[in-house]
PDB file of C-alpha atoms in Angstrom:
ATOM      1  CA  MET A   1     -21.850 -21.429  17.168  1.00  0.00           C
ATOM      2  CA  ARG A   2     -23.689 -20.391  20.400  1.00  0.00           C
ATOM      3  CA  LEU A   3     -22.515 -18.412  23.510  1.00  0.00           C
ATOM      4  CA  ARG A   4     -23.319 -19.809  26.998  1.00  0.00           C
ATOM      5  CA  LEU A   5     -24.532 -16.870  28.887  1.00  0.00           C
ATOM      6  CA  HIS A   6     -25.076 -16.988  32.622  1.00  0.00           C
ATOM      7  CA  CYS A   7     -28.199 -15.427  34.570  1.00  0.00           C
ATOM      8  CA  TYR A   8     -26.337 -12.633  36.587  1.00  0.00           C
ATOM      9  CA  THR A   9     -29.547 -12.308  38.868  1.00  0.00           C
ATOM     10  CA  CYS A  10     -29.234 -15.982  39.868  1.00  0.00           C
ATOM     11  CA  MET A  11     -25.502 -15.734  40.337  1.00  0.00           C
ATOM     12  CA  ALA A  12     -25.920 -12.738  42.700  1.00  0.00           C
ATOM     13  CA  LYS A  13     -28.004 -15.110  44.953  1.00  0.00           C
ATOM     14  CA  ASP A  14     -26.325 -18.424  44.519  1.00  0.00           C
ATOM     15  CA  GLN A  15     -23.521 -19.071  41.951  1.00  0.00           C
ATOM     16  CA  ILE A  16     -23.486 -22.906  42.479  1.00  0.00           C
ATOM     17  CA  THR A  17     -27.175 -23.043  41.433  1.00  0.00           C
ATOM     18  CA  ALA A  18     -27.370 -20.161  38.824  1.00  0.00           C
ATOM     19  CA  LEU A  19     -28.766 -20.901  35.656  1.00  0.00           C
ATOM     20  CA  ALA A  20     -27.359 -20.366  31.977  1.00  0.00           C
ATOM     21  CA  VAL A  21     -29.033 -20.066  28.545  1.00  0.00           C
ATOM     22  CA  THR A  22     -27.033 -20.759  25.219  1.00  0.00           C
ATOM     23  CA  MET A  23     -27.767 -18.148  22.435  1.00  0.00           C
ATOM     24  CA  PRO A  24     -26.547 -17.955  18.696  1.00  0.00           C
ATOM     25  CA  LEU A  25     -24.081 -15.386  17.718  1.00  0.00           C
ATOM     26  CA  ASN A  26     -25.725 -12.217  16.585  1.00  0.00           C
ATOM     27  CA  ALA A  27     -24.211  -9.029  14.674  1.00  0.00           C
ATOM     28  CA  THR A  28     -25.159  -6.469  17.609  1.00  0.00           C
ATOM     29  CA  GLY A  29     -23.428  -8.154  20.524  1.00  0.00           C
ATOM     30  CA  VAL A  30     -26.659  -7.585  22.518  1.00  0.00           C
ATOM     31  CA  TYR A  31     -28.078 -10.645  23.997  1.00  0.00           C
ATOM     32  CA  PRO A  32     -31.514 -10.559  25.938  1.00  0.00           C
ATOM     33  CA  VAL A  33     -31.391 -13.434  28.572  1.00  0.00           C
ATOM     34  CA  THR A  34     -34.377 -15.081  30.214  1.00  0.00           C
ATOM     35  CA  CYS A  35     -33.315 -17.860  32.456  1.00  0.00           C
ATOM     36  CA  GLY A  36     -35.378 -20.814  33.522  1.00  0.00           C
ATOM     37  CA  ARG A  37     -36.716 -18.606  36.680  1.00  0.00           C
ATOM     38  CA  GLY A  38     -37.710 -16.153  34.616  1.00  0.00           C
ATOM     39  CA  HIS A  39     -35.151 -13.379  35.545  1.00  0.00           C
ATOM     40  CA  ARG A  40     -34.492 -11.043  32.662  1.00  0.00           C
ATOM     41  CA  THR A  41     -31.017  -9.754  31.720  1.00  0.00           C
ATOM     42  CA  VAL A  42     -29.222  -8.095  28.728  1.00  0.00           C
ATOM     43  CA  ALA A  43     -25.785  -9.190  28.243  1.00  0.00           C
ATOM     44  CA  VAL A  44     -23.383  -6.879  26.098  1.00  0.00           C
ATOM     45  CA  LEU A  45     -20.422  -8.661  24.597  1.00  0.00           C
ATOM     46  CA  GLN A  46     -17.328  -6.976  24.990  1.00  0.00           C
ATOM     47  CA  GLN A  47     -15.494  -8.239  21.832  1.00  0.00           C
ATOM     48  CA  SER A  48     -15.305  -6.406  18.585  1.00  0.00           C
ATOM     49  CA  HIS A  49     -17.086  -7.675  15.611  1.00  0.00           C
ATOM     50  CA  PHE A  50     -14.167  -9.040  13.948  1.00  0.00           C
ATOM     51  CA  GLU A  51     -13.095 -11.227  16.977  1.00  0.00           C
ATOM     52  CA  VAL A  52     -16.623 -12.580  17.152  1.00  0.00           C
ATOM     53  CA  LEU A  53     -16.279 -13.582  13.110  1.00  0.00           C
ATOM     54  CA  ALA A  54     -12.835 -14.917  13.641  1.00  0.00           C
ATOM     55  CA  GLU A  55     -14.342 -17.100  16.550  1.00  0.00           C
ATOM     56  CA  ALA A  56     -17.195 -18.207  14.394  1.00  0.00           C
ATOM     57  CA  GLY A  57     -14.735 -19.000  11.526  1.00  0.00           C
ATOM     58  CA  ILE A  58     -12.612 -21.322  14.039  1.00  0.00           C
ATOM     59  CA  GLN A  59     -15.839 -23.242  15.222  1.00  0.00           C
ATOM     60  CA  ALA A  60     -16.886 -23.625  11.604  1.00  0.00           C
ATOM     61  CA  ILE A  61     -13.562 -25.315  10.603  1.00  0.00           C
ATOM     62  CA  VAL A  62     -13.763 -27.697  13.829  1.00  0.00           C
ATOM     63  CA  ASP A  63     -17.443 -28.699  12.889  1.00  0.00           C
ATOM     64  CA  GLY A  64     -16.239 -29.459   9.141  1.00  0.00           C
ATOM     65  CA  TYR A  65     -17.888 -26.531   7.448  1.00  0.00           C
ATOM     66  CA  TYR A  66     -14.686 -25.188   5.692  1.00  0.00           C
ATOM     67  CA  ARG A  67     -16.310 -22.961   3.291  1.00  0.00           C
ATOM     68  CA  ASP A  68     -18.084 -21.133   6.224  1.00  0.00           C
ATOM     69  CA  GLY A  69     -14.592 -21.005   8.029  1.00  0.00           C
ATOM     70  CA  VAL A  70     -13.178 -19.290   5.051  1.00  0.00           C
ATOM     71  CA  LEU A  71     -15.795 -17.001   4.681  1.00  0.00           C
ATOM     72  CA  SER A  72     -16.022 -15.874   8.394  1.00  0.00           C
ATOM     73  CA  PHE A  73     -12.338 -15.294   8.431  1.00  0.00           C
ATOM     74  CA  ALA A  74     -12.788 -13.127   5.267  1.00  0.00           C
ATOM     75  CA  SER A  75     -15.458 -11.021   7.061  1.00  0.00           C
ATOM     76  CA  ALA A  76     -13.320 -10.812  10.208  1.00  0.00           C
ATOM     77  CA  PHE A  77     -10.591  -9.310   8.022  1.00  0.00           C
ATOM     78  CA  GLU A  78     -13.084  -6.783   6.389  1.00  0.00           C
ATOM     79  CA  ARG A  79     -14.626  -5.737   9.867  1.00  0.00           C
ATOM     80  CA  PHE A  80     -11.024  -5.459  11.206  1.00  0.00           C
ATOM     81  CA  GLN A  81     -10.122  -3.265   8.340  1.00  0.00           C
ATOM     82  CA  GLN A  82     -13.328  -0.913   9.144  1.00  0.00           C
ATOM     83  CA  PHE A  83     -11.831  -0.822  12.769  1.00  0.00           C
ATOM     84  CA  VAL A  84      -8.700   0.301  11.637  1.00  0.00           C
ATOM     85  CA  PHE A  85      -9.877   3.229   9.443  1.00  0.00           C
ATOM     86  CA  GLU A  86     -12.079   4.390  12.230  1.00  0.00           C
ATOM     87  CA  ILE A  87      -9.421   4.342  14.796  1.00  0.00           C
ATOM     88  CA  VAL A  88      -6.885   6.246  12.475  1.00  0.00           C
ATOM     89  CA  ALA A  89      -9.493   8.639  11.151  1.00  0.00           C
ATOM     90  CA  ALA A  90     -10.420   9.509  14.804  1.00  0.00           C
ATOM     91  CA  SER A  91      -6.628  10.271  15.473  1.00  0.00           C
ATOM     92  CA  PHE A  92      -6.802  12.771  12.756  1.00  0.00           C
ATOM     93  CA  ASP A  93      -9.862  14.255  14.618  1.00  0.00           C
ATOM     94  CA  GLY A  94     -12.370  13.272  12.513  1.00  0.00           C
ATOM     95  CA  SER A  95     -15.442  13.087  14.369  1.00  0.00           C
ATOM     96  CA  ASP A  96     -17.697  10.141  14.653  1.00  0.00           C
ATOM     97  CA  ALA A  97     -20.291  11.336  12.371  1.00  0.00           C
ATOM     98  CA  ALA A  98     -17.946  12.164   9.802  1.00  0.00           C
ATOM     99  CA  ILE A  99     -16.304   8.867   9.964  1.00  0.00           C
ATOM    100  CA  LYS A 100     -19.605   6.870   9.909  1.00  0.00           C
ATOM    101  CA  ALA A 101     -20.726   8.933   6.783  1.00  0.00           C
ATOM    102  CA  THR A 102     -17.322   8.312   4.998  1.00  0.00           C
ATOM    103  CA  TRP A 103     -17.570   4.495   5.575  1.00  0.00           C
ATOM    104  CA  LYS A 104     -21.115   4.432   4.504  1.00  0.00           C
ATOM    105  CA  VAL A 105     -20.283   5.706   1.099  1.00  0.00           C
ATOM    106  CA  MET A 106     -18.182   2.329   0.676  1.00  0.00           C
ATOM    107  CA  ALA A 107     -20.110   0.227   2.930  1.00  0.00           C
ATOM    108  CA  ARG A 108     -21.082  -2.201  -0.022  1.00  0.00           C
ATOM    109  CA  GLN A 109     -17.623  -1.987  -1.953  1.00  0.00           C
ATOM    110  CA  SER A 110     -15.170  -4.169  -0.459  1.00  0.00           C
ATOM    111  CA  GLU A 111     -12.447  -3.179  -2.806  1.00  0.00           C
ATOM    112  CA  ARG A 112     -12.983   0.747  -1.665  1.00  0.00           C
ATOM    113  CA  GLN A 113     -12.800  -0.596   1.919  1.00  0.00           C
ATOM    114  CA  HIS A 114      -9.728  -2.416   1.416  1.00  0.00           C
ATOM    115  CA  GLY A 115      -8.093   0.833  -0.060  1.00  0.00           C
ATOM    116  CA  ALA A 116      -9.378   2.903   2.780  1.00  0.00           C
ATOM    117  CA  TYR A 117      -7.637   0.678   5.102  1.00  0.00           C
ATOM    118  CA  LEU A 118      -4.305   0.644   3.061  1.00  0.00           C
ATOM    119  CA  ALA A 119      -4.391   4.338   2.894  1.00  0.00           C
ATOM    120  CA  SER A 120      -4.965   4.392   6.713  1.00  0.00           C
ATOM    121  CA  TYR A 121      -2.292   2.156   7.624  1.00  0.00           C
ATOM    122  CA  LEU A 122       0.281   4.282   5.519  1.00  0.00           C
ATOM    123  CA  PHE A 123      -0.631   7.531   7.040  1.00  0.00           C
ATOM    124  CA  ALA A 124      -0.575   5.914  10.508  1.00  0.00           C
ATOM    125  CA  PHE A 125       2.750   3.994  10.154  1.00  0.00           C
ATOM    126  CA  GLY A 126       4.696   5.354   6.878  1.00  0.00           C
ATOM    127  CA  GLU A 127       4.671   1.623   5.442  1.00  0.00           C
ATOM    128  CA  PRO A 128       2.528  -0.622   3.436  1.00  0.00           C
ATOM    129  CA  ALA A 129      -0.154  -2.616   5.410  1.00  0.00           C
ATOM    130  CA  PRO A 130      -0.048  -6.561   6.046  1.00  0.00           C
ATOM    131  CA  VAL A 131      -2.074  -8.127   3.222  1.00  0.00           C
ATOM    132  CA  LEU A 132      -3.198 -11.368   1.979  1.00  0.00           C
ATOM    133  CA  GLN A 133      -1.228 -13.077  -0.852  1.00  0.00           C
ATOM    134  CA  SER A 134      -2.777 -13.233  -4.157  1.00  0.00           C
ATOM    135  CA  LYS A 135      -3.629 -17.251  -3.913  1.00  0.00           C
ATOM    136  CA  GLN A 136      -5.415 -16.467  -0.616  1.00  0.00           C
ATOM    137  CA  ILE A 137      -7.489 -13.861  -2.272  1.00  0.00           C
ATOM    138  CA  GLU A 138      -8.061 -16.046  -5.342  1.00  0.00           C
ATOM    139  CA  LEU A 139      -9.144 -18.760  -2.869  1.00  0.00           C
ATOM    140  CA  ARG A 140     -11.972 -16.438  -0.886  1.00  0.00           C
ATOM    141  CA  ASN A 141     -13.193 -15.413  -4.303  1.00  0.00           C
ATOM    142  CA  ASP A 142     -13.488 -18.605  -5.334  1.00  0.00           C
ATOM    143  CA  VAL A 143     -15.325 -19.688  -2.154  1.00  0.00           C
ATOM    144  CA  ALA A 144     -17.627 -16.642  -2.129  1.00  0.00           C
ATOM    145  CA  HIS A 145     -18.321 -16.394  -5.999  1.00  0.00           C
ATOM    146  CA  LYS A 146     -17.900 -19.733  -7.758  1.00  0.00           C
ATOM    147  CA  GLY A 147     -19.135 -22.193  -5.005  1.00  0.00           C
ATOM    148  CA  ALA A 148     -15.778 -23.728  -4.457  1.00  0.00           C
ATOM    149  CA  ILE A 149     -15.430 -26.023  -1.556  1.00  0.00           C
ATOM    150  CA  PRO A 150     -11.927 -25.681   0.176  1.00  0.00           C
ATOM    151  CA  THR A 151     -10.140 -28.569   1.769  1.00  0.00           C
ATOM    152  CA  ILE A 152      -9.356 -28.146   5.580  1.00  0.00           C
ATOM    153  CA  ASP A 153      -5.890 -27.331   5.058  1.00  0.00           C
ATOM    154  CA  GLN A 154      -6.838 -24.619   2.565  1.00  0.00           C
ATOM    155  CA  SER A 155      -9.279 -23.208   5.186  1.00  0.00           C
ATOM    156  CA  ILE A 156      -6.878 -23.399   8.010  1.00  0.00           C
ATOM    157  CA  ASP A 157      -4.017 -21.718   5.673  1.00  0.00           C
ATOM    158  CA  TYR A 158      -6.599 -18.921   4.784  1.00  0.00           C
ATOM    159  CA  ALA A 159      -7.429 -18.442   8.188  1.00  0.00           C
ATOM    160  CA  GLN A 160      -3.929 -18.225   9.465  1.00  0.00           C
ATOM    161  CA  ALA A 161      -3.077 -15.563   6.697  1.00  0.00           C
ATOM    162  CA  VAL A 162      -5.994 -13.411   7.932  1.00  0.00           C
ATOM    163  CA  THR A 163      -4.855 -14.001  11.701  1.00  0.00           C
ATOM    164  CA  ASN A 164      -1.164 -12.997  10.783  1.00  0.00           C
ATOM    165  CA  ALA A 165      -2.357 -10.010   9.029  1.00  0.00           C
ATOM    166  CA  ILE A 166      -4.677  -8.769  11.904  1.00  0.00           C
ATOM    167  CA  HIS A 167      -2.277  -9.586  14.640  1.00  0.00           C
ATOM    168  CA  ALA A 168       0.654  -7.741  12.840  1.00  0.00           C
ATOM    169  CA  THR A 169      -1.578  -4.760  12.487  1.00  0.00           C
ATOM    170  CA  SER A 170      -2.785  -4.902  16.060  1.00  0.00           C
ATOM    171  CA  GLU A 171       0.698  -4.845  17.407  1.00  0.00           C
ATOM    172  CA  LYS A 172       1.580  -1.816  15.679  1.00  0.00           C
ATOM    173  CA  MET A 173      -1.569  -0.165  16.907  1.00  0.00           C
ATOM    174  CA  LYS A 174      -0.930  -1.015  20.396  1.00  0.00           C
ATOM    175  CA  GLY A 175       0.553   1.645  22.430  1.00  0.00           C
ATOM    176  CA  ARG A 176      -0.043   4.180  19.586  1.00  0.00           C
ATOM    177  CA  PHE A 177      -3.803   4.285  19.691  1.00  0.00           C
ATOM    178  CA  ASP A 178      -4.527   2.699  23.308  1.00  0.00           C
ATOM    179  CA  THR A 179      -6.694   5.728  24.226  1.00  0.00           C
ATOM    180  CA  LEU A 180      -9.058   5.715  20.883  1.00  0.00           C
ATOM    181  CA  ILE A 181      -9.328   1.915  20.932  1.00  0.00           C
ATOM    182  CA  SER A 182     -10.639   2.156  24.720  1.00  0.00           C
ATOM    183  CA  GLN A 183     -12.914   4.779  23.682  1.00  0.00           C
ATOM    184  CA  SER A 184     -14.224   2.629  20.801  1.00  0.00           C
ATOM    185  CA  ILE A 185     -14.708  -0.274  23.197  1.00  0.00           C
ATOM    186  CA  THR A 186     -16.409   2.009  25.559  1.00  0.00           C
ATOM    187  CA  ASN A 187     -18.866   3.370  22.965  1.00  0.00           C
ATOM    188  CA  HIS A 188     -19.704  -0.058  21.965  1.00  0.00           C
ATOM    189  CA  LEU A 189     -20.651  -1.296  25.329  1.00  0.00           C
ATOM    190  CA  THR A 190     -22.527   2.072  25.847  1.00  0.00           C
ATOM    191  CA  GLN A 191     -24.793   1.424  22.752  1.00  0.00           C
ATOM    192  CA  GLY A 192     -25.454  -2.144  23.983  1.00  0.00           C
ATOM    193  CA  HIS A 193     -26.596  -0.734  27.385  1.00  0.00           C
ATOM    194  CA  LEU A 194     -28.813   1.964  25.835  1.00  0.00           C
ATOM    195  CA  ALA A 195     -30.343  -0.722  23.770  1.00  0.00           C
ATOM    196  CA  ALA A 196     -31.851  -2.498  26.933  1.00  0.00           C
ATOM    197  CA  ALA A 197     -35.418  -2.090  27.838  1.00  0.00           C
ATOM    198  CA  PRO A 198     -35.774   0.204  30.788  1.00  0.00           C
ATOM    199  CA  GLY A 199     -35.682  -1.600  34.184  1.00  0.00           C
ATOM    200  CA  VAL A 200     -33.745  -4.876  32.596  1.00  0.00           C
ATOM    201  CA  PRO A 201     -30.362  -5.337  34.190  1.00  0.00           C
ATOM    202  CA  VAL A 202     -27.487  -4.867  31.894  1.00  0.00           C
ATOM    203  CA  VAL A 203     -24.044  -6.683  32.327  1.00  0.00           C
ATOM    204  CA  THR A 204     -21.042  -6.800  30.146  1.00  0.00           C
ATOM    205  CA  HIS A 205     -19.893 -10.432  29.249  1.00  0.00           C
ATOM    206  CA  PHE A 206     -16.496 -11.179  28.112  1.00  0.00           C
ATOM    207  CA  HIS A 207     -16.321 -14.699  26.064  1.00  0.00           C
ATOM    208  CA  PRO A 208     -12.822 -16.085  25.524  1.00  0.00           C
ATOM    209  CA  MET A 209     -12.315 -16.105  21.963  1.00  0.00           C
ATOM    210  CA  PHE A 210      -9.396 -17.387  19.220  1.00  0.00           C
ATOM    211  CA  LEU A 211      -8.496 -13.711  18.203  1.00  0.00           C
ATOM    212  CA  SER A 212      -8.403 -11.283  20.997  1.00  0.00           C
ATOM    213  CA  PHE A 213      -7.366  -7.813  20.443  1.00  0.00           C
ATOM    214  CA  GLY A 214      -6.801  -7.377  24.215  1.00  0.00           C
ATOM    215  CA  GLN A 215      -3.760  -9.558  24.193  1.00  0.00           C
ATOM    216  CA  PRO A 216      -0.755  -7.746  25.748  1.00  0.00           C
ATOM    217  CA  ALA A 217       1.561  -6.172  23.137  1.00  0.00           C
ATOM    218  CA  GLY A 218       4.231  -8.922  22.214  1.00  0.00           C
ATOM    219  CA  ALA A 219       1.904 -11.796  22.532  1.00  0.00           C
ATOM    220  CA  ALA A 220       2.427 -14.757  20.134  1.00  0.00           C
ATOM    221  CA  THR A 221       0.522 -14.815  16.918  1.00  0.00           C
ATOM    222  CA  PRO A 222      -2.742 -17.343  17.673  1.00  0.00           C
ATOM    223  CA  ASN A 223      -2.023 -20.363  15.652  1.00  0.00           C
ATOM    224  CA  VAL A 224      -5.103 -21.521  13.873  1.00  0.00           C
ATOM    225  CA  LEU A 225      -4.138 -25.323  13.465  1.00  0.00           C
ATOM    226  CA  SER A 226      -3.452 -25.711  17.226  1.00  0.00           C
ATOM    227  CA  ALA A 227      -7.010 -24.117  18.063  1.00  0.00           C
ATOM    228  CA  VAL A 228      -8.777 -26.259  15.672  1.00  0.00           C
ATOM    229  CA  GLN A 229      -6.841 -29.364  17.146  1.00  0.00           C
ATOM    230  CA  ARG A 230      -7.541 -28.486  20.782  1.00  0.00           C
ATOM    231  CA  ARG A 231     -11.192 -27.992  19.999  1.00  0.00           C
ATOM    232  CA  MET A 232     -11.496 -31.282  18.022  1.00  0.00           C
ATOM    233  CA  LEU A 233      -9.913 -33.144  21.243  1.00  0.00           C
ATOM    234  CA  ALA A 234     -12.225 -31.445  23.566  1.00  0.00           C
ATOM    235  CA  ASP A 235     -15.058 -32.199  21.112  1.00  0.00           C
ATOM    236  CA  GLY A 236     -14.116 -35.792  21.296  1.00  0.00           C
ATOM    237  CA  GLY A 237     -13.293 -35.579  17.330  1.00  0.00           C
ATOM    238  CA  ASP A 238     -10.377 -36.972  15.359  1.00  0.00           C
TER     239      ASP A 238
END
């Protein structure tokens, strides 16, 4: 999957003739752009990493890469669980350094990360967190560790299960942790801006994505099948 990034220097002069550059997704969300006219810009993607991974998962399914779709959504859920842990820990006055140090201990152990998410949700809301069913966990493990190749239906079902869990938790967080969530986004954007070379213009880029934490509270749960079908039609597929 690639992002289409416009040259904001060109756009400031003439939006009609502004040039665009397509770039592959990366893990940092920071995209150094040089247009055909030689203008340099750094675009910082506003969306969180889990939103980007879910978007990559949708596109993988559309393109027929069903294994990649499952693995991208599995990774999206893991990164979302980290996001929840960090927000809830901050609500208990955990410092940024302490939160990062704690996560680092379990950074290579997904089961511990999942446990931290479950505990964080329980402490925050007093009830069990939305989780995947055992058949979905088994599918993910078979794909990740046994080389299983899922069908399109299996990949869509798995992606929807992850989407349901993320959306349900997001709905619980909105209204309660709005200030901390906004601060997390601000910190992400600030880090991206600081990563730019001196003298290079930096802009914040918002790219419409399948899964958006910025949806208003009460919004309907995103539908994976509908999203896949729309994109297939747009791409001229069947």
